[in-house]
Amino acid sequence: MVHMSSNLAAKEYLVDTPQAYQDIADQLKPGDIVKLKNGVWQDFEILLQAKGTEKSVITLTAETKGKVILSGKSNLRLAGEYLEVSGLVFKNGYTPSSAVIEFRRNKDELAYHSRVTEVVIDNYNNPDKQESDYWIALYGRHNRIDHNHIVGKRNKGVTVAVRLNSENSQQNYHRIDHNYFGYRPTFGSNGGETLRIGTSHYSLTDSHTLVENNYFEHTNGEVEIISIKSGKNILRNNVFFEARGTLTMRHGNGNLIEDNVFIGNNVPHTGGIRVINRDQIIRNNYLEGLTGYRFGSGFTVMNGVPNSPINRYHQVDNATIEHNTFINVKHIHLAAGSDKERSAAPINSVFRNNLIVNEQGSHPFSIFDDISGIAFSGNVSNQSVPEAIKSGFSIKDVELRKPDLDILYSTPDPVTAGAKRTAPVLNKAQTGVNWYPKTLVETPFNTGAEHMVQADVKTLLSTIEKAKSGDILVLDAGTFIVPKLISLDKTLTIKAKQAGTVTLAFERTALFEITDGGNLMLEGLTLSGQYSPDAAGNSVIRTQKWGMLNNYRFVMQKCIVEQLDVNHSFHFFSTGKGAFADSIELSGNTFRDVTGDILQLNSEIEDLGIYNAEYVTLADNTFSRVQGAIVKLYRGGTDESTFGPHFSMTNNTLDGTGKGKRNKQAASIYLHGVQVTDISNNSFSDSAPIVLEHTVGEPNSSITNNVFKATSAPVIKELRVNGPHTAIVENNTIETGDKR
C-alpha cells in the first residue's frame, strides 16, 4: 500500500511492502521522499535508481529512524544522481549480492552526488565466514557516506571499499566522514580490512577520497585497518581507539595523512601508520600507547622491491614525515621488511620536527637497512636514539601534561617539534547515530546471574538451556553422566561449588560443542571419558565441525581430565574447520591417560594463511600419559597480514607425553607458523620433543629454563622464513644436567 502526499511538484510516499515500493520506484522525481513503514522487512532488495538535482534530492528513509529493520537477504543499491538514504538498520541476515550497500546498479549504471547517512549495519554477516562481500561499496563520483554505525563484520571482505575499477569511478572525490566503525574481530587470515581505497590493479590512479572525523574502535580484523591502494587521498582527524593494525599506504602515491589520533592503551598489536610508495605526507598525527611491531608497529617506513610489479612493494620516495607526536610507542621501524626481495631502501625522504617520548626508558627505533635516504632534523626525544639518526635529534627531558585537548601534550619547544592540535580529539559520540547504542559486542565471563545446580543431570541440562549469556552455573557435589551433547551458543561458566567434588562424564562422542556465539569457562571439575562410546576420535570439547562464524573463547582452570582412553585418538579439545578462538587458556589443570591430543588446533592445512586460534596459553598444568601432542597449532601459507598465532607455555609438567604411534609429528608440542612462542620453566620427562616450524612473518620464539629428562632437545626448523626471526633456546637442562 502506498500513502502519498504532495508538496507542489515533490511527493512524499509511505510504503509498507516491497511491492508497494516497486510500484512507485520508477516514478520518482526531484524532491520526492519515500518512507518505509516501521517494521521488519525480510528479504528486501532495494534499488533506488532516479535522478534528483543538487537542490532537490530524492530521499529514501525510514518512517522513524532506527525502526525499519532490513533482515534476511536484503541489500540496497543506488544508481543515478543526487540520491539520499537514511535511517535504516541492516541486521539478522546477510546480503545476497556482493555488497550490503552498493553505489551502483551494475557496472554501467553508477551513483553520483549521492549519500548514505545514519544507516546501521550490525553483524550482517554471511554465515560462511570465507564467503567474501563488502558492507559498503562506493562507485561513481562525489558520493558520501557519513554518520553511519558499522559494527561486527565477521565474514571475509572489506567493510567499506572504494572501487576504482572503471573510469567513471576514478578521481571520484568521495567523502567518508563521521562514521562509527565498531568492533571487527580478528579474522585469522587476510581479508579483514575495515576500509580500502582502491586495489593494486588501479593503484597508480588517483582517487581523491576524503576520509575525516571517523572513529575506529576495536577494528581488529587484520594488520591493515585502512588499506590505501590509490593516490591523492586525504585522511585526517580520524581516531583509532585500541584498534589492532595500522593505517597503511599499501599502494598509490601522493596521499596526505594528517591530524589523526591513535590511542592504543597498550593493547597488543595496536599500531599506527605504515609508509610505502612515493610522495606521501604524514604530518601532525598523535600516537600514544601503541604496542604493535613489524608491519603493525606504531610507525613503519617500508623497504620496497626494485622495479616492483604493481602488486608488490614500491620504494618509499619523497616521503615527508613531520610534526608527529609519539608517546610510549614501543616500535618505530625504519626500512622494515628488508630481505632479498625487498631491498630498495627509502630515498629522498625527510623525518623532521617529530616528538618521541618513551617513559619505559628506551627508544622505539629499529633500523633494518640503509636509511641514508631519510634526512632527520629538528626531532626531539627524551631517550637516546641510534647512532645512524642521532644528528637529527635533540635529547631532552619532556614533561607531559594533558590540557583540554584530551591528549598528552608538551614539548620543550612546542613550536618546532610534535603535533599541534587546536581542537579536542574527536569523540565517538560525534560519530554514527544517536539512536543506536555503541555497546560491547562480546559478553565477558562471570558477568551474569549465578545458578546453584543440584547433582541431577536433568537439572543441569535445563539450567544450561535457560541460562543467559554471562551466567555462572555452580554445581553441587556428585557425578553427572550426561546422555547428550551440550551445545553452547552463549557465554557460560560452569564450576564446582567445591573443587574436586563434581564429575562430568558423557555418553556421546563429545561432552560440549561450542557453536556460534558460544564461549565456555570450566572450573574445579573432573571431566571423565569413562562412559564415552568405544570409538576412535572422541573429544571432551569441540567446536562445531564447520561453518562457524563467530570467534570464541575457552578457559579451563583447576580441573581434572582423565580416562580418555576407551579407544585410540580420544582428544580433549578439537577444532572444526573455520573455527577461530580469540583465546584458549588452560591453567592449574591435571590431564592423565589420554590417547589423543590435548589441543587440536590444526584443521587449516591448505596453507592459505588461515589458522584456528590467536592466543593459546598453558600455565601450571600437569600432563601424564598423553599419547598425542599437548598442542598442535598450525598456520600455513605465505600471508603476512595476520598477528598470530601466539603460544605461551609456562610452569607445566609433562610426563610420558607425545609418544603414541598415531602422533605423526612425533612431538609433545607441535607449532607450525606460530608468530610468538614462549615456552619457559616447564618440566618434560620421557616425552617427545618440542617441534617448532618457523615460516613467513617475523616469528619470535623463546624456549628457556626448561628441564628435559629422557626427552630430546627442542627441534626448530626454518621453513620459508623471509624476514627477521628470533629463536632463543637457552638455560635448558637436558637429560644429563647440561645447560643448553
XYZ file of C-alpha atoms in Angstrom:
740
model
C 0.000 0.000 0.000
C 1.205 3.487 -0.830
C 0.182 6.588 1.114
C 1.069 9.747 -0.802
C 1.126 13.438 -0.048
C 2.139 16.219 -2.385
C 4.082 19.428 -1.830
C 3.937 21.320 -5.103
C 5.824 19.134 -7.572
C 7.527 16.916 -4.956
C 5.695 13.956 -3.464
C 6.037 12.001 -0.245
C 5.307 8.283 -0.235
C 4.808 5.975 2.761
C 5.118 2.370 1.583
C 4.501 -0.763 3.619
C 5.552 -3.646 1.346
C 8.330 -4.327 -1.150
C 5.747 -4.441 -3.910
C 4.402 -1.059 -2.907
C 7.918 0.282 -3.189
C 8.376 -1.261 -6.617
C 5.121 0.347 -7.775
C 6.473 3.864 -7.263
C 10.229 3.344 -7.655
C 10.368 4.256 -11.345
C 8.192 7.371 -10.879
C 10.485 9.277 -8.536
C 11.217 12.895 -9.375
C 13.488 15.534 -7.832
C 12.467 16.342 -4.251
C 10.422 13.168 -3.737
C 10.639 11.401 -0.366
C 9.981 7.707 0.109
C 9.451 6.453 3.653
C 9.483 2.770 4.534
C 6.896 1.893 7.158
C 8.281 0.881 10.548
C 8.781 -2.847 10.993
C 10.929 -5.748 9.837
C 11.409 -6.013 6.092
C 12.505 -9.513 5.189
C 14.448 -10.363 2.017
C 14.056 -6.890 0.533
C 16.497 -5.995 -2.247
C 16.139 -2.240 -2.696
C 17.075 -0.459 -5.892
C 16.915 3.327 -5.689
C 17.509 4.460 -9.253
C 16.491 8.007 -10.153
C 17.804 11.473 -10.900
C 17.451 14.241 -8.395
C 19.125 17.631 -8.510
C 21.535 19.434 -6.212
C 18.699 21.457 -4.704
C 16.039 18.720 -4.895
C 17.479 15.431 -3.668
C 15.443 12.236 -3.901
C 15.247 10.656 -0.427
C 14.636 7.127 0.819
C 14.287 6.942 4.591
C 12.544 5.242 7.482
C 9.176 6.264 8.866
C 11.081 6.513 12.150
C 14.877 6.330 12.132
C 16.021 3.000 13.530
C 12.567 1.396 13.347
C 12.936 -0.050 9.851
C 14.882 -3.318 10.069
C 16.149 -4.933 6.885
C 16.705 -8.616 7.612
C 17.205 -11.915 5.836
C 18.688 -11.497 2.374
C 18.316 -7.762 1.942
C 20.516 -5.120 0.358
C 20.498 -1.614 -1.106
C 21.695 -0.287 -4.461
C 21.791 3.349 -5.532
C 22.139 4.448 -9.142
C 21.588 7.862 -10.646
C 22.198 11.334 -9.247
C 21.504 13.240 -6.043
C 20.041 10.395 -4.031
C 19.985 10.112 -0.241
C 19.237 7.127 2.013
C 18.944 7.364 5.809
C 17.547 5.810 8.971
C 17.680 2.105 8.012
C 19.075 -0.817 10.049
C 20.554 -3.957 8.489
C 20.732 -6.877 10.940
C 19.772 -10.541 11.335
C 20.767 -11.575 7.832
C 23.275 -11.005 5.060
C 23.453 -9.575 1.580
C 22.530 -11.914 -1.292
C 24.882 -9.953 -3.572
C 28.449 -8.675 -3.377
C 27.600 -5.780 -1.036
C 25.064 -4.735 1.562
C 25.059 -1.175 0.195
C 26.342 -0.532 -3.305
C 26.602 2.776 -5.132
C 25.697 1.239 -8.479
C 23.069 -0.894 -10.143
C 25.549 -2.697 -12.368
C 28.933 -1.991 -13.916
C 27.498 0.682 -16.220
C 24.865 2.377 -14.042
C 26.578 4.116 -11.126
C 25.695 6.659 -8.452
C 26.843 10.285 -8.460
C 26.445 13.037 -5.857
C 24.606 10.577 -3.625
C 24.643 9.973 0.116
C 24.072 7.244 2.693
C 23.717 8.685 6.180
C 22.529 7.452 9.594
C 22.340 3.841 8.467
C 23.240 0.929 10.762
C 24.871 -2.312 9.635
C 25.107 -4.589 12.668
C 26.593 -8.105 12.410
C 25.036 -8.560 8.993
C 27.262 -11.483 8.047
C 27.212 -14.277 5.522
C 27.119 -17.487 7.604
C 30.026 -18.832 5.535
C 32.962 -16.977 7.086
C 35.115 -17.390 3.970
C 32.419 -16.074 1.630
C 33.560 -12.564 0.778
C 31.401 -9.457 0.484
C 31.558 -5.723 1.154
C 29.277 -3.940 3.546
C 29.529 -0.672 1.622
C 30.956 -0.422 -1.903
C 31.473 3.067 -3.310
C 31.409 3.530 -7.086
C 30.831 6.578 -9.254
C 31.864 10.056 -8.136
C 31.137 12.676 -5.484
C 29.336 10.282 -3.166
C 29.256 10.486 0.613
C 28.828 8.043 3.494
C 28.518 9.753 6.869
C 27.197 9.293 10.408
C 26.705 5.563 9.891
C 27.072 2.860 12.562
C 29.034 -0.092 11.206
C 29.897 -2.903 13.595
C 30.573 -6.644 13.788
C 31.754 -7.742 10.346
C 32.895 -11.335 10.785
C 32.987 -12.827 7.305
C 35.688 -12.225 4.752
C 35.823 -8.984 2.843
C 36.467 -5.292 3.301
C 33.930 -3.460 5.430
C 33.939 -0.323 3.256
C 35.562 -0.391 -0.196
C 36.156 2.486 -2.579
C 36.207 0.875 -6.026
C 38.197 2.354 -8.915
C 37.606 -0.363 -11.472
C 36.102 1.912 -14.135
C 36.984 5.343 -15.458
C 33.784 6.790 -14.008
C 34.829 5.708 -10.510
C 38.318 7.203 -10.648
C 39.192 10.682 -9.386
C 35.951 10.257 -7.507
C 36.160 12.841 -4.676
C 34.081 10.667 -2.349
C 33.693 11.744 1.263
C 33.695 9.287 4.185
C 33.068 11.140 7.438
C 31.669 10.917 10.972
C 31.121 7.169 10.794
C 31.444 4.867 13.794
C 33.389 1.755 12.869
C 32.938 -0.606 15.811
C 34.296 -3.990 16.752
C 35.604 -6.177 13.963
C 37.055 -9.385 15.441
C 40.425 -10.774 14.484
C 39.775 -12.631 11.248
C 42.722 -15.018 11.370
C 43.696 -14.539 7.726
C 43.890 -11.889 5.025
C 40.603 -10.195 4.088
C 39.718 -8.316 7.262
C 40.335 -4.653 6.371
C 37.864 -2.069 7.643
C 38.420 0.457 4.840
C 40.166 0.023 1.494
C 40.568 2.754 -1.106
C 41.346 1.160 -4.462
C 43.118 -2.068 -5.354
C 46.636 -2.828 -6.504
C 45.492 -3.103 -10.133
C 44.331 0.550 -10.183
C 46.784 1.838 -7.598
C 48.566 4.254 -9.934
C 45.211 6.009 -10.405
C 44.208 8.904 -8.167
C 41.071 8.559 -6.073
C 40.854 11.921 -4.247
C 38.791 10.337 -1.476
C 38.440 12.313 1.754
C 38.279 10.286 4.979
C 37.780 12.501 8.021
C 36.275 12.538 11.504
C 35.658 8.798 11.711
C 36.021 6.700 14.884
C 37.629 3.255 14.606
C 37.129 1.267 17.819
C 38.483 -2.280 18.174
C 38.627 -2.758 14.413
C 40.919 -5.774 14.725
C 40.321 -7.736 11.525
C 43.901 -7.808 10.242
C 47.143 -5.838 10.152
C 45.650 -3.238 7.749
C 42.754 -1.363 9.334
C 42.826 1.064 6.433
C 44.473 -0.039 3.209
C 45.165 2.815 0.813
C 45.699 1.486 -2.709
C 45.346 4.634 -4.796
C 46.628 8.204 -4.958
C 45.801 11.716 -3.730
C 43.617 10.703 -0.819
C 43.270 12.734 2.378
C 42.839 11.040 5.751
C 42.526 13.490 8.618
C 41.184 13.861 12.139
C 40.216 10.214 12.494
C 40.533 8.386 15.836
C 41.787 4.818 16.185
C 40.959 3.537 19.665
C 42.523 0.262 20.833
C 42.469 -0.902 17.226
C 44.843 -3.700 16.221
C 46.587 -2.909 12.961
C 47.616 0.179 11.052
C 46.661 2.854 8.586
C 48.656 1.536 5.634
C 49.644 3.301 2.418
C 49.889 -0.034 0.665
C 49.830 1.209 -2.947
C 49.399 4.571 -4.640
C 51.174 7.911 -4.343
C 50.687 11.418 -3.011
C 48.436 10.709 -0.032
C 48.045 13.105 2.902
C 47.750 11.664 6.413
C 47.261 14.410 8.988
C 45.729 15.236 12.371
C 44.807 11.610 13.151
C 44.873 10.216 16.695
C 45.900 6.666 17.600
C 45.241 5.580 21.213
C 46.433 2.049 21.952
C 46.291 1.889 25.774
C 48.982 -0.801 25.486
C 46.564 -3.290 23.926
C 48.555 -5.935 21.997
C 49.171 -5.227 18.297
C 47.777 -1.703 18.354
C 49.522 0.105 15.527
C 49.801 3.438 13.823
C 50.920 4.344 10.301
C 52.807 2.351 7.651
C 54.506 4.227 4.805
C 55.100 2.786 1.315
C 55.332 4.349 -2.186
C 56.023 7.924 -3.378
C 55.180 11.459 -2.291
C 53.379 10.577 0.919
C 52.864 13.313 3.521
C 52.419 12.281 7.151
C 52.077 15.220 9.499
C 50.576 16.391 12.755
C 49.421 12.944 13.872
C 49.282 11.903 17.535
C 50.141 8.317 18.504
C 50.092 7.021 22.083
C 50.411 3.669 23.863
C 50.888 1.542 20.742
C 52.463 -1.903 21.146
C 52.476 -3.318 17.612
C 55.670 -4.281 15.822
C 56.970 -5.111 12.343
C 54.275 -4.304 9.736
C 51.873 -3.470 12.562
C 54.159 -1.152 14.537
C 53.420 2.325 15.798
C 55.193 3.770 12.783
C 56.743 1.878 9.874
C 58.695 3.012 6.840
C 58.986 0.040 4.485
C 61.622 -1.182 2.120
C 60.450 -1.720 -1.439
C 61.091 -4.116 -4.291
C 63.379 -2.826 -7.077
C 61.330 -2.368 -10.250
C 58.379 -3.658 -8.274
C 55.385 -5.154 -10.041
C 52.230 -3.227 -9.321
C 51.021 -5.632 -6.652
C 54.207 -5.754 -4.537
C 56.048 -3.068 -2.552
C 57.085 0.123 -4.311
C 60.042 2.004 -2.902
C 59.448 4.834 -0.435
C 60.445 8.001 -2.307
C 59.948 11.638 -1.263
C 58.076 10.919 1.969
C 57.528 13.883 4.286
C 57.150 12.850 7.923
C 56.853 15.897 10.147
C 55.349 17.311 13.337
C 54.047 13.984 14.616
C 53.936 13.049 18.308
C 54.812 9.543 19.518
C 54.083 8.916 23.218
C 55.012 5.488 24.618
C 55.045 3.934 21.178
C 57.042 0.735 21.536
C 58.208 0.309 17.964
C 59.174 2.645 15.127
C 60.570 0.522 12.293
C 62.680 2.006 9.513
C 63.434 0.128 6.264
C 61.125 -2.594 7.557
C 60.646 -5.797 5.605
C 64.199 -5.732 4.280
C 65.065 -9.061 2.654
C 66.392 -10.390 -0.643
C 63.271 -9.244 -2.484
C 62.535 -6.023 -0.573
C 65.978 -4.465 -0.963
C 65.063 -0.926 -2.122
C 65.621 1.318 0.903
C 63.771 4.655 1.324
C 65.124 7.629 -0.664
C 64.664 11.423 -0.901
C 62.633 11.499 2.310
C 62.551 13.618 5.468
C 61.763 12.898 9.118
C 61.680 16.255 10.871
C 60.250 18.098 13.846
C 58.722 14.993 15.396
C 58.441 14.372 19.135
C 59.226 10.937 20.572
C 58.630 10.343 24.283
C 59.085 6.904 25.780
C 58.600 6.543 29.530
C 59.744 2.904 29.511
C 63.375 4.001 29.376
C 64.390 3.061 25.847
C 63.965 4.409 22.354
C 61.494 2.751 19.953
C 63.630 2.701 16.778
C 64.644 -0.423 14.860
C 66.638 0.008 11.653
C 66.673 -2.874 9.179
C 68.603 -1.468 6.198
C 70.298 1.631 4.831
C 68.333 4.737 5.872
C 70.682 7.337 4.445
C 67.831 8.251 2.093
C 65.875 9.713 5.043
C 67.064 13.111 6.300
C 66.480 13.549 10.042
C 66.297 17.055 11.507
C 64.654 19.026 14.293
C 63.310 15.995 16.142
C 63.068 15.788 19.943
C 63.377 12.619 22.017
C 63.569 12.040 25.742
C 65.729 8.938 25.152
C 68.967 8.428 23.284
C 68.462 7.223 19.723
C 70.555 5.034 17.384
C 73.797 6.498 16.099
C 72.538 6.439 12.492
C 69.880 9.094 13.257
C 71.438 10.861 16.228
C 72.324 14.041 14.343
C 68.650 14.681 13.620
C 67.565 14.634 17.285
C 67.786 16.774 20.372
C 67.719 14.649 23.513
C 65.732 16.488 26.200
C 63.656 15.776 29.252
C 59.993 16.197 28.347
C 57.257 16.858 30.859
C 53.909 15.539 29.690
C 50.611 17.138 30.583
C 47.036 16.736 29.402
C 45.251 20.006 28.673
C 41.684 20.299 27.416
C 42.605 18.631 24.126
C 42.310 15.105 25.670
C 45.845 14.070 24.708
C 49.245 14.251 26.349
C 50.881 17.342 25.009
C 54.071 19.124 25.919
C 57.497 19.696 24.440
C 60.445 21.832 25.461
C 59.809 23.874 22.339
C 56.223 23.368 21.126
C 56.825 25.490 18.038
C 59.318 23.138 16.433
C 58.515 19.536 17.400
C 55.454 17.366 17.686
C 51.808 17.582 16.639
C 49.917 20.832 17.045
C 46.239 20.401 17.883
C 43.923 23.366 18.236
C 40.697 21.421 18.918
C 39.766 18.480 21.183
C 40.061 14.954 19.895
C 37.002 13.647 18.051
C 34.632 11.948 20.485
C 32.880 8.791 19.347
C 29.543 10.338 20.373
C 30.052 12.722 17.458
C 30.061 9.764 15.058
C 27.471 7.259 13.956
C 23.882 7.772 15.083
C 22.453 8.822 18.430
C 19.572 6.358 18.362
C 21.595 3.109 18.242
C 23.826 2.129 21.179
C 27.586 1.718 20.852
C 27.771 -1.277 23.185
C 30.216 -4.125 23.794
C 29.829 -6.893 21.253
C 31.369 -9.666 23.353
C 29.971 -10.782 26.741
C 32.699 -11.254 29.380
C 32.668 -14.346 31.580
C 31.060 -14.177 35.036
C 29.005 -11.062 34.412
C 25.542 -12.600 34.683
C 23.440 -14.367 37.287
C 24.647 -17.269 39.440
C 22.630 -20.517 39.411
C 23.007 -23.263 42.015
C 22.618 -26.694 40.382
C 21.880 -29.845 42.370
C 23.528 -33.138 41.450
C 20.997 -34.120 38.826
C 21.768 -34.233 35.111
C 18.265 -33.131 34.057
C 18.580 -30.053 36.237
C 21.996 -29.336 34.773
C 20.771 -29.536 31.175
C 17.669 -27.484 31.938
C 19.710 -24.793 33.661
C 22.157 -24.589 30.748
C 19.267 -24.204 28.323
C 17.621 -21.422 30.338
C 20.791 -19.555 31.299
C 21.634 -16.226 29.717
C 24.963 -15.169 28.312
C 27.417 -14.330 31.086
C 25.746 -16.574 33.708
C 27.563 -18.860 36.162
C 26.418 -22.399 37.000
C 27.635 -23.673 40.400
C 27.347 -27.465 40.689
C 26.724 -29.408 43.916
C 28.938 -32.390 44.673
C 28.148 -35.528 42.693
C 28.554 -37.304 39.358
C 26.688 -36.086 36.287
C 26.531 -38.646 33.459
C 25.392 -36.541 30.511
C 23.426 -38.512 27.873
C 23.541 -35.946 25.074
C 25.809 -33.370 23.507
C 25.676 -29.991 25.247
C 25.612 -27.339 22.534
C 26.650 -23.851 23.653
C 25.676 -20.672 21.805
C 26.132 -18.335 24.791
C 28.858 -17.332 27.252
C 28.741 -19.665 30.277
C 30.843 -20.538 33.305
C 30.362 -23.992 34.813
C 32.154 -24.568 38.119
C 32.130 -26.874 41.115
C 30.810 -25.496 44.388
C 33.811 -27.232 45.926
C 36.734 -28.150 43.684
C 37.272 -31.881 43.237
C 33.761 -32.961 44.260
C 31.991 -32.809 40.870
C 32.479 -35.254 37.985
C 31.088 -34.699 34.498
C 31.035 -37.819 32.326
C 29.352 -38.233 28.965
C 27.794 -40.879 26.759
C 28.193 -39.189 23.384
C 31.327 -38.664 21.303
C 31.730 -35.239 22.936
C 30.509 -33.516 26.069
C 30.444 -29.884 24.893
C 30.164 -28.363 21.431
C 30.896 -24.647 21.131
C 28.747 -23.158 18.368
C 28.288 -19.617 17.052
C 28.032 -17.222 19.970
C 29.386 -19.779 22.428
C 32.155 -19.219 24.988
C 32.937 -21.646 27.792
C 34.716 -21.463 31.138
C 35.166 -24.534 33.360
C 36.479 -24.513 36.917
C 37.121 -27.134 39.610
C 35.520 -30.064 37.730
C 36.584 -33.622 36.966
C 35.926 -34.485 33.308
C 35.888 -38.210 32.655
C 35.729 -40.267 29.463
C 34.749 -43.401 31.379
C 31.284 -43.705 29.819
C 32.127 -42.444 26.341
C 31.451 -44.697 23.329
C 34.189 -47.164 22.390
C 35.081 -45.316 19.186
C 38.094 -43.521 17.791
C 38.082 -39.739 17.580
C 36.070 -38.791 20.665
C 36.709 -35.429 22.303
C 35.600 -33.826 25.521
C 35.090 -30.430 23.912
C 34.823 -29.488 20.272
C 33.673 -26.602 18.180
C 31.001 -27.123 15.572
C 32.580 -29.070 12.750
C 32.315 -26.412 10.040
C 30.721 -23.086 9.187
C 31.445 -21.283 12.457
C 31.213 -17.500 12.015
C 31.808 -16.032 15.488
C 35.137 -16.138 17.291
C 35.026 -17.918 20.638
C 36.877 -18.125 23.980
C 37.615 -21.189 26.120
C 39.034 -21.103 29.654
C 39.598 -24.056 31.984
C 41.207 -23.901 35.412
C 41.752 -26.284 38.332
C 40.086 -29.216 36.573
C 40.999 -32.899 36.273
C 40.707 -34.641 32.907
C 41.032 -38.434 32.964
C 40.172 -41.760 31.358
C 40.198 -40.515 27.776
C 41.334 -43.992 26.759
C 38.343 -46.107 25.771
C 39.775 -46.125 22.220
C 42.603 -44.505 20.316
C 42.659 -40.811 19.331
C 40.490 -39.635 22.219
C 41.208 -35.899 22.254
C 40.457 -33.295 24.861
C 39.709 -30.346 22.533
C 39.173 -30.463 18.763
C 38.563 -27.530 16.489
C 36.303 -27.620 13.483
C 37.362 -26.209 10.153
C 36.914 -22.456 10.019
C 36.532 -22.084 13.777
C 38.687 -19.363 15.340
C 39.463 -18.843 19.017
C 40.338 -15.398 20.285
C 41.871 -17.197 23.254
C 42.253 -20.642 24.802
C 43.575 -20.722 28.361
C 44.370 -23.805 30.454
C 45.695 -23.189 33.966
C 46.198 -25.362 37.031
C 44.664 -28.486 35.453
C 45.636 -32.175 35.566
C 45.402 -34.370 32.455
C 46.067 -38.106 32.625
C 45.520 -41.196 30.484
C 44.710 -39.579 27.132
C 45.121 -41.497 23.862
C 44.824 -38.441 21.625
C 45.857 -34.783 21.690
C 45.003 -32.205 24.321
C 44.510 -29.250 21.945
C 43.935 -29.977 18.260
C 44.199 -26.589 16.558
C 45.375 -27.663 13.135
C 42.358 -28.051 10.884
C 43.527 -25.379 8.370
C 46.071 -27.370 6.371
C 45.580 -25.808 2.898
C 48.366 -23.257 3.540
C 46.177 -20.227 2.800
C 47.288 -18.208 5.820
C 44.275 -19.269 7.895
C 44.629 -20.613 11.426
C 42.452 -21.667 14.362
C 43.498 -19.697 17.439
C 45.039 -16.299 18.171
C 46.226 -16.815 21.768
C 46.885 -20.213 23.360
C 48.072 -20.127 26.977
C 49.067 -23.089 29.161
C 50.191 -22.406 32.739
C 50.751 -24.638 35.794
C 49.199 -27.771 34.275
C 50.242 -31.409 34.709
C 50.106 -33.837 31.764
C 50.671 -37.559 32.344
C 50.467 -40.429 29.874
C 49.210 -38.372 26.941
C 49.892 -40.315 23.748
C 49.292 -37.424 21.388
C 50.620 -33.883 21.485
C 49.725 -31.381 24.152
C 49.209 -28.804 21.402
C 49.068 -28.940 17.616
C 48.835 -25.370 16.353
C 49.167 -24.711 12.622
C 49.329 -21.592 10.454
C 50.403 -22.287 6.894
C 50.805 -20.213 3.759
C 52.762 -17.062 2.968
C 50.327 -14.340 4.010
C 51.773 -11.580 6.232
C 48.599 -9.719 7.185
C 47.814 -11.532 10.440
C 49.061 -11.103 14.003
C 49.325 -14.634 15.341
C 49.165 -17.290 16.442
C 50.633 -16.613 19.897
C 51.603 -19.518 22.168
C 52.625 -19.329 25.819
C 53.526 -22.344 27.972
C 54.924 -21.785 31.460
C 55.376 -23.906 34.620
C 53.820 -27.080 33.237
C 54.858 -30.683 33.952
C 54.820 -33.290 31.164
C 55.447 -36.964 31.870
C 55.152 -39.613 29.163
C 53.632 -37.340 26.511
C 53.662 -37.322 22.720
C 54.976 -40.850 22.124
C 51.847 -42.527 20.767
C 52.224 -44.272 17.411
C 49.453 -42.132 15.854
C 51.181 -38.862 16.738
C 52.548 -38.250 13.235
C 54.596 -35.199 14.168
C 56.374 -37.167 16.921
C 56.180 -34.067 19.103
C 54.859 -33.231 22.541
C 54.372 -29.647 21.312
C 53.947 -29.043 17.569
C 53.869 -25.443 16.349
C 53.893 -24.526 12.653
C 53.925 -20.882 11.590
C 53.326 -19.566 15.096
C 54.471 -15.940 15.296
C 55.131 -15.576 19.034
C 56.220 -18.517 21.199
C 57.240 -18.538 24.866
C 57.987 -21.948 26.376
C 59.631 -21.491 29.748
C 60.060 -23.101 33.175
C 58.443 -26.394 32.178
C 59.497 -29.936 33.064
C 59.499 -32.629 30.350
C 60.057 -36.255 31.313
C 60.096 -39.273 28.992
C 58.318 -37.228 26.325
C 58.569 -36.441 22.637
C 60.453 -33.241 21.794
C 59.130 -29.775 21.106
C 58.932 -29.184 17.352
C 58.736 -25.608 16.029
C 58.494 -24.817 12.345
C 59.156 -21.165 11.510
C 57.520 -19.845 8.357
C 56.730 -16.359 6.997
C 56.208 -13.267 9.053
C 58.585 -12.444 11.859
C 58.472 -15.478 14.167
C 59.804 -14.804 17.628
C 60.392 -17.946 19.671
C 61.864 -18.391 23.123
C 62.474 -21.767 24.795
C 64.173 -21.112 28.122
C 64.702 -22.529 31.612
C 63.035 -25.870 30.890
C 64.102 -29.303 32.128
C 64.183 -32.147 29.566
C 64.660 -35.561 31.185
C 64.714 -38.574 28.858
C 63.455 -36.105 26.279
C 65.234 -34.916 23.150
C 66.232 -31.292 22.716
C 63.781 -28.938 21.000
C 63.729 -29.038 17.203
C 63.422 -25.727 15.326
C 63.013 -25.828 11.558
C 63.285 -22.746 9.348
C 60.740 -23.129 6.552
C 60.121 -20.293 4.081
C 61.301 -17.637 6.528
C 61.610 -14.416 4.514
C 62.481 -11.812 7.127
C 63.877 -11.229 10.602
C 63.157 -14.006 13.064
C 64.315 -14.959 16.517
C 64.840 -18.348 18.133
C 66.236 -18.225 21.659
C 66.962 -21.636 23.142
C 68.937 -21.248 26.346
C 69.274 -22.173 30.012
C 67.534 -25.504 29.468
C 68.645 -28.622 31.317
C 68.738 -31.630 29.003
C 68.897 -35.196 30.399
C 72.415 -35.239 31.836
C 72.051 -31.912 33.546
C 73.873 -29.969 30.834
C 72.611 -26.436 30.279
C 71.751 -25.528 26.691
